[in-house]
Tab-separated table of C-alpha atoms in Angstrom:
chain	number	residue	atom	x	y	z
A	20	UNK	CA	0.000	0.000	0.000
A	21	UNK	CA	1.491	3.247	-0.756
A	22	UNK	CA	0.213	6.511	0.765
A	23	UNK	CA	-0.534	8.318	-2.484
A	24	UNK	CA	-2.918	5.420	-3.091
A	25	UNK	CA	-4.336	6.186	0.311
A	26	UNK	CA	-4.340	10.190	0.063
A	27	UNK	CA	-6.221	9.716	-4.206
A	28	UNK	CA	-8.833	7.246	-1.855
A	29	UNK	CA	-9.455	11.022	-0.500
A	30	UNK	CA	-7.839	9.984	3.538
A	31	UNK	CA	-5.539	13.194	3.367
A	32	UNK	CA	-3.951	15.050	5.771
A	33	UNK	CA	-6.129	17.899	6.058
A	34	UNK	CA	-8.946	15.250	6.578
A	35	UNK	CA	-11.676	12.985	4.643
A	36	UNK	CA	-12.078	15.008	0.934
A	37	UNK	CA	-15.780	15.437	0.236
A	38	UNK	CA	-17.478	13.063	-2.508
A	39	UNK	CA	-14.415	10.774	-2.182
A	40	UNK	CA	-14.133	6.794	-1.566
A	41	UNK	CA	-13.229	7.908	2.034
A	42	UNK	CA	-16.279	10.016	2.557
A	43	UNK	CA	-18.261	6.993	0.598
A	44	UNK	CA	-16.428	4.338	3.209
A	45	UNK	CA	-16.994	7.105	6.133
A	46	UNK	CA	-21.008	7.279	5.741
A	47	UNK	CA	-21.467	3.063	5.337
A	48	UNK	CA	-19.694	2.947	8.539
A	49	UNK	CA	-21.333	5.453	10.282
A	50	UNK	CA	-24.857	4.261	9.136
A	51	UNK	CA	-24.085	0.706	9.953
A	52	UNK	CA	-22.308	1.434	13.371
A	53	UNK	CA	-25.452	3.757	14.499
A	54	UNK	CA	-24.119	7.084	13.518
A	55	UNK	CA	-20.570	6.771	14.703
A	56	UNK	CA	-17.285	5.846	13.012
A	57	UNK	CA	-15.280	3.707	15.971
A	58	UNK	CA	-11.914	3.660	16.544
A	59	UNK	CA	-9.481	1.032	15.005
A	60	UNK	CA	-12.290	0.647	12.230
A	61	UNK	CA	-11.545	0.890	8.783
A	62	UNK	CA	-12.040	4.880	8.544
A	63	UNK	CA	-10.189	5.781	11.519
A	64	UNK	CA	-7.701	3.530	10.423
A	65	UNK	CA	-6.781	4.478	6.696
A	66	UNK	CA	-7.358	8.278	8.233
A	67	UNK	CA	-4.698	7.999	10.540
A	68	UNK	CA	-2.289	6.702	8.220
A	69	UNK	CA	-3.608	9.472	4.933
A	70	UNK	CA	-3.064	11.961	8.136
A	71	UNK	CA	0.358	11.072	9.233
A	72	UNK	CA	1.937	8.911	5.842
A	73	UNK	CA	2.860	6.030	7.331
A	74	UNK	CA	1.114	3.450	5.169
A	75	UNK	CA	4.598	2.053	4.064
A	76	UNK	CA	5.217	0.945	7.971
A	77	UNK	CA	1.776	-0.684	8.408
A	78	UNK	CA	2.222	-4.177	7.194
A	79	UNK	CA	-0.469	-3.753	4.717
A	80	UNK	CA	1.712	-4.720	1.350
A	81	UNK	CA	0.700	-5.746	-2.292
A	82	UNK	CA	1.503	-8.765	-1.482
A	83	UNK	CA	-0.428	-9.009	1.176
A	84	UNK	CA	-0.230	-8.902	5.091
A	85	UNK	CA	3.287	-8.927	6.682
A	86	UNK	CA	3.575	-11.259	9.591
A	87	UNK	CA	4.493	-9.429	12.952
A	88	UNK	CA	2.997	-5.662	11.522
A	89	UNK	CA	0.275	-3.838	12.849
A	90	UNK	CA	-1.886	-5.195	9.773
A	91	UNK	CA	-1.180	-8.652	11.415
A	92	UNK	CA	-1.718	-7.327	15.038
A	93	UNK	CA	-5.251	-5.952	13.687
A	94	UNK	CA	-5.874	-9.088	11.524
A	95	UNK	CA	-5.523	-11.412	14.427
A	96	UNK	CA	-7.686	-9.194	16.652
A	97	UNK	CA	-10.612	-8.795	14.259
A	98	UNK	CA	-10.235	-12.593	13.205
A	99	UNK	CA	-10.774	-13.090	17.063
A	100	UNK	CA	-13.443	-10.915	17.488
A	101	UNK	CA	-15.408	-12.936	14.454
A	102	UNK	CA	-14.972	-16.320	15.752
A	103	UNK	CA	-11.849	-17.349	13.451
A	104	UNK	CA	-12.427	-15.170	10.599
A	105	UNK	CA	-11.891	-11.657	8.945
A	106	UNK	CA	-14.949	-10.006	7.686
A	107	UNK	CA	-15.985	-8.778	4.550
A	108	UNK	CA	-16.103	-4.951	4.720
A	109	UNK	CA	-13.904	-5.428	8.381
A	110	UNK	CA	-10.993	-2.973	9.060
A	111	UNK	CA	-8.473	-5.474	7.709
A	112	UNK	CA	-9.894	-6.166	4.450
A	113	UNK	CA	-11.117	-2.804	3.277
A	114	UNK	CA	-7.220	-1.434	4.008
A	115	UNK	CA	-5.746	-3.811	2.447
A	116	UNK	CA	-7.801	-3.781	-0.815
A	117	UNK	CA	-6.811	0.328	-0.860
């Protein structure tokens, strides 16, 4: 993952860019979550690292998920949280697929 894919997904450091994927991914969440976007969930997530351009350190690679990164940390965690798997639309698989 690179961060200019992250900052043209519209997660930039100034914040989420109107009519962008992020504001798209931003308003699912919300509306599925109740009307909040939650911490360590995809949005906050891909904002943080569009914020602060750190996508390169994250673990989240073309090639997949590097073992031992925070991608990993997360993966195991959400896997956890869904009895053994990761879930379609989950943190983990909507950053890695940006």
């Amino acid at each position: 993952m690179s961060d200019h894919n992250v900052r043209n997904a519209g997660f930039t450091p100034s914040g989420i860019s109107g009519g962008s994927l992020a504001s798209s991914l931003m308003s699912q969440e919300a509306r599925s979550s109740g009307g909040g976007v939650h911490s360590g969930g995809p949005t906050s997530t891909l904002q943080e690292m569009g914020a602060k351009g750190t996508t390169h350190s994250s673990g989240y690679t073309s090639s997949g998920i590097s073992g031992g990164s925070r991608a990993s940390n997360t993966m195991s965690k959400e896997a956890t949280a869904h009895g053994g798997g990761v879930p379609r639309g989950g943190t983990t698989s909507t950053v890695q697929s940006i």
